[in-house]
Short mmCIF file of C-alpha atoms and ligand atoms in Angstrom, two decimals:
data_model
loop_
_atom_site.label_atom_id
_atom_site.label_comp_id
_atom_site.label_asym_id
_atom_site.label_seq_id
_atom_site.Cartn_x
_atom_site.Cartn_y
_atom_site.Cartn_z
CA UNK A 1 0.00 0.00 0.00
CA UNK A 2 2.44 2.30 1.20
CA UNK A 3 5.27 2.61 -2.21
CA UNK A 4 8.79 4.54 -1.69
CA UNK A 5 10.65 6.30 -4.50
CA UNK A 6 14.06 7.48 -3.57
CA UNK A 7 15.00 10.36 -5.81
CA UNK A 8 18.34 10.33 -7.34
CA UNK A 9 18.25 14.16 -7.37
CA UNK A 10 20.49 13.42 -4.14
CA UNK A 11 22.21 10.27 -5.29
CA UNK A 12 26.03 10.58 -7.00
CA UNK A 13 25.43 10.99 -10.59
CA UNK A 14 28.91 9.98 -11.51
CA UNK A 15 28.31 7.04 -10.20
CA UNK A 16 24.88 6.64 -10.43
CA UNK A 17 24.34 3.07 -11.61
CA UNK A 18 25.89 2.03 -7.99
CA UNK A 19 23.26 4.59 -6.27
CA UNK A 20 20.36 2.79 -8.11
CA UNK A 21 21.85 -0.67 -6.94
CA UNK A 22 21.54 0.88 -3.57
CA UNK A 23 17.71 1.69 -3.40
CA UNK A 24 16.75 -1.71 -5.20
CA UNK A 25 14.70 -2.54 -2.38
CA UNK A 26 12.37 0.73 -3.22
CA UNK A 27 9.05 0.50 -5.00
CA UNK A 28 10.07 2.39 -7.89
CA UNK A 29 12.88 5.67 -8.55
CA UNK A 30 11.93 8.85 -9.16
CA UNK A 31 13.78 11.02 -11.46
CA UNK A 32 13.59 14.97 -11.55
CA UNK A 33 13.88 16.09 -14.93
CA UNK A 34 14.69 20.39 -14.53
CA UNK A 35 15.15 22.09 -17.76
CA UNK A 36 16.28 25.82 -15.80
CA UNK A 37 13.32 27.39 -17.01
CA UNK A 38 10.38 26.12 -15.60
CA UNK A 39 12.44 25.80 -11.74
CA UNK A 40 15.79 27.06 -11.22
CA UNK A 41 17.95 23.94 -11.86
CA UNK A 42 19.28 22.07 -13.87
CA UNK A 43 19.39 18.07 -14.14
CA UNK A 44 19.05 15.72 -17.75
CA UNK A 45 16.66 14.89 -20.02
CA UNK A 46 15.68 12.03 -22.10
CA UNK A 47 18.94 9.93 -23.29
CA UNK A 48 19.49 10.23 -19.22
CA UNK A 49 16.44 8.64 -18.59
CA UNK A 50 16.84 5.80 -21.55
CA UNK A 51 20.06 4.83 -19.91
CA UNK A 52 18.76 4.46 -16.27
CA UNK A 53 15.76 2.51 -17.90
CA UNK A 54 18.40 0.55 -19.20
CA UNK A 55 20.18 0.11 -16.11
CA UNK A 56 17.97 -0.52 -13.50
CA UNK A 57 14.45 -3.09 -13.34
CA UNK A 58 12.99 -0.66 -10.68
CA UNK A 59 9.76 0.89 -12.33
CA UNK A 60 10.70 4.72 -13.30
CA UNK A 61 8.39 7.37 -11.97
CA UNK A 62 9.45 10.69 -14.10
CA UNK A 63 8.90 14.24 -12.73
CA UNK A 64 9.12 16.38 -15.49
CA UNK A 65 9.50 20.21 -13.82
CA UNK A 66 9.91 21.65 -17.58
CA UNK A 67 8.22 24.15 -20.12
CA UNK A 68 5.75 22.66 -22.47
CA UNK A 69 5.55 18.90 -21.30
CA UNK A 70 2.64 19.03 -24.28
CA UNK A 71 5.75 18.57 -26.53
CA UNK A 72 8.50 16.99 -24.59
CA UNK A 73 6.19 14.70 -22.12
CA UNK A 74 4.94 12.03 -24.45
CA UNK A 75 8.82 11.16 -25.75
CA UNK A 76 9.26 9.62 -21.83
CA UNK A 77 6.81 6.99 -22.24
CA UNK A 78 9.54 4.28 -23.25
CA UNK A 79 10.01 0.87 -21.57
CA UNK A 80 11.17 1.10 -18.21
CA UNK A 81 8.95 4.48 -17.64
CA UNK A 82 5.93 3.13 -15.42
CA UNK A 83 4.97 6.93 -14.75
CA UNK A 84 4.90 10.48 -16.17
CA UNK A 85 4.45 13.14 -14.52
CA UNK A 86 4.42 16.78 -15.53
CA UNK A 87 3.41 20.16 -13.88
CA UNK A 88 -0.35 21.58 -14.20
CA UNK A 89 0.96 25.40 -14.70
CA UNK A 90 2.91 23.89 -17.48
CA UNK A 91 0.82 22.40 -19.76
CA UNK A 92 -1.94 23.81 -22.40
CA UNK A 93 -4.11 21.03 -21.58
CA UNK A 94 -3.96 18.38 -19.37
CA UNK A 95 -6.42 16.09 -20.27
CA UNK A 96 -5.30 15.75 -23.91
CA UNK A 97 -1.57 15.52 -22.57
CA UNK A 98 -2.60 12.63 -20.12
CA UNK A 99 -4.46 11.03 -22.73
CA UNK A 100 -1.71 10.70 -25.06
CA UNK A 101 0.67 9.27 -22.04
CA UNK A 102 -2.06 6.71 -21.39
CA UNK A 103 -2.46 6.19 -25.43
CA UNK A 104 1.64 5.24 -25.27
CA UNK A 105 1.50 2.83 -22.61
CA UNK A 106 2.26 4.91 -19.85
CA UNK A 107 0.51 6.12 -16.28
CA UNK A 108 -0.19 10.15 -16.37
CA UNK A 109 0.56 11.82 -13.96
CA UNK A 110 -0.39 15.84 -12.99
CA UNK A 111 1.91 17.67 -10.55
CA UNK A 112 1.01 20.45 -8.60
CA UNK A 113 3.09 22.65 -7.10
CA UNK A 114 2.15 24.29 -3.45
CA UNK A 115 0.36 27.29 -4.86
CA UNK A 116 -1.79 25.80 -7.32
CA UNK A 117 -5.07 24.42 -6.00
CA UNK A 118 -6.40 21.38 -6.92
CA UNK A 119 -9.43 22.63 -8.72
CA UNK A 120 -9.23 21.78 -11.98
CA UNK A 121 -7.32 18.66 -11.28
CA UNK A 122 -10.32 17.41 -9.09
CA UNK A 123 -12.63 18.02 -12.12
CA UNK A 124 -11.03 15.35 -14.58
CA UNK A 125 -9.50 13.31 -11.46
CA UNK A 126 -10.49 10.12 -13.70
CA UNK A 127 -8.12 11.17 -16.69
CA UNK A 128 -4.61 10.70 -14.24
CA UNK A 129 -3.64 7.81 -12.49
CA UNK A 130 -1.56 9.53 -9.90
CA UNK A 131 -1.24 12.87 -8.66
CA UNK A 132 2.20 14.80 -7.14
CA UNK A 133 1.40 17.30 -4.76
CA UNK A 134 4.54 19.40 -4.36
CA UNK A 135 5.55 19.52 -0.44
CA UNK A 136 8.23 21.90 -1.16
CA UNK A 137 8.55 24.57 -3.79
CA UNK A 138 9.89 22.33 -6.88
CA UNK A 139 13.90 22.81 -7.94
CA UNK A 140 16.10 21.68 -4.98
CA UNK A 141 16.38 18.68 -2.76
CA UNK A 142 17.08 18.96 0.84
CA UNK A 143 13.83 21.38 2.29
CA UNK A 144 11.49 21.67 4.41
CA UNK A 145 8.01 19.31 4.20
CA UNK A 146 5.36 21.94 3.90
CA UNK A 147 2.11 20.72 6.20
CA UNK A 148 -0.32 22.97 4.91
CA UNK A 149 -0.38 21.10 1.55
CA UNK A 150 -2.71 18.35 3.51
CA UNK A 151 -5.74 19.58 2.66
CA UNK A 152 -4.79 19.37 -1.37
CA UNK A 153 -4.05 15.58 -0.20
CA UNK A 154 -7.45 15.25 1.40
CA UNK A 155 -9.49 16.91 -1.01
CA UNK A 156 -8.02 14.49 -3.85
CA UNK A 157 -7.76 11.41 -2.28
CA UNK A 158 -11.47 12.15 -1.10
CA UNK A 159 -12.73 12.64 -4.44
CA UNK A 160 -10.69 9.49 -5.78
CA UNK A 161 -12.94 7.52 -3.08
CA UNK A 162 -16.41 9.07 -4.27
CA UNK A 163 -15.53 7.79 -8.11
CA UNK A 164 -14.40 4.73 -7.02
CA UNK A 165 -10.67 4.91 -8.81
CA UNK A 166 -7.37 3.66 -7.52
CA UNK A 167 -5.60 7.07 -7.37
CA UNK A 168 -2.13 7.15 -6.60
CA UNK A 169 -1.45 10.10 -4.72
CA UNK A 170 2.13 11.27 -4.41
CA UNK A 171 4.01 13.72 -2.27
CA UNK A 172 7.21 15.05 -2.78
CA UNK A 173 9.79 17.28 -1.01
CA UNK A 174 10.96 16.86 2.91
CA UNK A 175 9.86 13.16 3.25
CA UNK A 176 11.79 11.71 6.21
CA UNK A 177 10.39 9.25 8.60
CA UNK A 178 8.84 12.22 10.90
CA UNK A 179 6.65 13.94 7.95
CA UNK A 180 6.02 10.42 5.78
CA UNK A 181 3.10 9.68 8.16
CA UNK A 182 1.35 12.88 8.02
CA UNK A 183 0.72 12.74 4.38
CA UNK A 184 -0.09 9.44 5.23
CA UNK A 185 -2.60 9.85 6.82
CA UNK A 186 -3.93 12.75 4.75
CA UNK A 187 -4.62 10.50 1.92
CA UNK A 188 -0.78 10.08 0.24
CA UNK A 189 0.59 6.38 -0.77
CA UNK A 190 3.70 7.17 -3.22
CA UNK A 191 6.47 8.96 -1.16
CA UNK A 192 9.34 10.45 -2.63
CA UNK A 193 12.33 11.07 -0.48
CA UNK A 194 16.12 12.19 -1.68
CA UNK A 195 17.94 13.17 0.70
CA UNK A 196 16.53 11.48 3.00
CA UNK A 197 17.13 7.79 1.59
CA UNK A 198 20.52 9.25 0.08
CA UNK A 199 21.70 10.75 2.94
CA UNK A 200 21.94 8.04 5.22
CA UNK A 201 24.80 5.90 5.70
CA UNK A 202 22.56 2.72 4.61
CA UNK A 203 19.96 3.87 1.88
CA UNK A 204 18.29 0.53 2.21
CA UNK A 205 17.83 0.56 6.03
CA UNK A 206 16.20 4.35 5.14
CA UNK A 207 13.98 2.46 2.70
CA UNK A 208 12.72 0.17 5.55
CA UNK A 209 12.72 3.14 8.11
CA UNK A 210 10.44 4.89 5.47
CA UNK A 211 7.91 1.85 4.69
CA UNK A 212 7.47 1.38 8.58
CA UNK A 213 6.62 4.69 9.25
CA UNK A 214 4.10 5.05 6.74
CA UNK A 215 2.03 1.19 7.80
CA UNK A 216 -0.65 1.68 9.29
CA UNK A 217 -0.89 5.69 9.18
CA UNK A 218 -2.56 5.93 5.57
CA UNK A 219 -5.02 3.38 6.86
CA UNK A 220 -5.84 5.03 10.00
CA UNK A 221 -5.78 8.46 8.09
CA UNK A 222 -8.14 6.16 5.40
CA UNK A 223 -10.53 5.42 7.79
CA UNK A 224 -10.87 8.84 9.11
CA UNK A 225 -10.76 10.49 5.91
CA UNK A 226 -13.84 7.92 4.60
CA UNK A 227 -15.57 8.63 8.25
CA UNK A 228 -15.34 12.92 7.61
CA UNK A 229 -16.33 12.27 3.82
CA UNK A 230 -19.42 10.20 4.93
CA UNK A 231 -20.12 12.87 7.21
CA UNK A 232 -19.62 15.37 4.04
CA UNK A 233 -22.01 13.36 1.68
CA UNK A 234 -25.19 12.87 4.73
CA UNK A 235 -24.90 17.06 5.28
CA UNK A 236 -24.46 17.52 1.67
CA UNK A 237 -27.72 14.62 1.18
CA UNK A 238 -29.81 16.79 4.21
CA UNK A 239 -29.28 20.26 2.69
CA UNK A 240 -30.72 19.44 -0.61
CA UNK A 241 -33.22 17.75 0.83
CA UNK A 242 -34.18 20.69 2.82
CA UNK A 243 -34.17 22.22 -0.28
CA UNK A 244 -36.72 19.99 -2.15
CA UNK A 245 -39.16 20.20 0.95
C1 DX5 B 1 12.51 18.74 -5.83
C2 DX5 B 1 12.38 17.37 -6.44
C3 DX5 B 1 12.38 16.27 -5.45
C4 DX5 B 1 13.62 16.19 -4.58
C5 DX5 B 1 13.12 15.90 -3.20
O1 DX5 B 1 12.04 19.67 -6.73
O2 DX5 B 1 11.19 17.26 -7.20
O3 DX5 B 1 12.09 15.01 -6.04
O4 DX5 B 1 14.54 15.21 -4.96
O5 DX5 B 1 14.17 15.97 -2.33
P1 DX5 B 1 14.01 15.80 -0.75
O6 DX5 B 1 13.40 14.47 -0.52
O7 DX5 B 1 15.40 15.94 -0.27
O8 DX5 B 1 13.11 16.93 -0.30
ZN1 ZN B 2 10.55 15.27 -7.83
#
């Protein structure tokens, strides 16, 4: 239930084949594509991503912080590439965008990033099979989880349960064992974590740290999440029903 995806933002990327040995035991890697434009960094693009593909059988989970993922976005759906994600103050249009991923073999993915609301993302929910809420501002690894990007978690993971879909729900930025069970809780199930996993001593012992901390909190945090939305749906059923009387 509960997936980790160690970023290799923070891994050695001279010697990055022997950094994705390290995090085998991980549910999948996440890698931060940055083209300086759309954030303030700089990583690789696609023949970067071919070659880890190549390299590693971990699923890859792609986080495309560029311009105009309409263009570039569909080009990462190769073999390897389980996920796609890009940014929803990027694109033109989302749905077509996540459409075409899907038509390529490929999960879609919308990001958002901490001051975008959820909105518009909550109105096609059924178009994306996961969503990244940004727990930091997107560019850098290494800062601090932002809390006050639960509700976003909530809200989505709330709507996923009304349709009925299996929504991943990602977070991303400040993940360490301390913050991992808040989003939790709040709905999340794919947690990215770089520095975290890459800055201990033992990335694999991180991995298990991670997993441990997060069993049990998204299914409490399920339970009261379901319990508040039930709660939601009887006032919501009472007021029109004051209304028809
Ligand atoms: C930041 C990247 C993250 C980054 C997270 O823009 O999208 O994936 O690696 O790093 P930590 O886990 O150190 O916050
Ligand atoms: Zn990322």
């Amino acid at each position: 239930m509960v997936r980790i995806h160690p970023s290799i933002l923070s891994a050695d990327f001279v010697n990055l084949e022997r950094d994705l040995e390290k995090i085998a035991s991980a549910d999948g890697v996440h890698v931060d594509v940055m083209d300086a434009h759309f954030v303030p960094n700089l990583t690789f693009g696609l023949p970067m991503v071919q070659r880890i593909a190549e390299v590693t059988s971990l699923p890859i989970d792609v986080h495309l912080m560029i311009d105009d993922p309409d263009t570039w976005a569909p080009q990462y759906a190769i073999t390897g590439v389980d996920t796609v994600t890009f940014h929803a103050e990027a694109t033109g249009d989302a749905v077509s965008l996540a459409r075409e991923l899907r038509a390529r073999g490929t999960r879609a993915s919308i990001a958002v990033k901490p001051g975008t609301h959820v909105d518009d993302v909550l109105e096609h929910l059924q178009e994306f099979d996961m969503v990244l809420v940004m727990t930091v501002e997107p560019g850098f690894g290494g800062q601090s989880f932002m809390g006050d990007m639960m509700p976003k978690l909530e809200a989505l993971r709330g709507r996923a349960e009304e349709l009925g879909i299996d929504l991943a729900l990602q977070v991303d930025g400040g993940i360490t064992a301390d913050t991992l069970p808040i989003a939790a809780a709040s709905g999340a199930n794919v947690f990215v974590a770089g520095s975290a996993v890459y800055g201990h001593a033992s990335p694999a012992d991180r991995i298990v740290e991670l997993r441990a901390a997060g069993k049990g909190a998204f299914d409490t945090g399920m339970i009261d999440l379901r319990a508040i939305h039930r709660g939601l749906a009887a006032a919501g059923d009472e007021a029109t029903g004051s209304l028809e009387t």
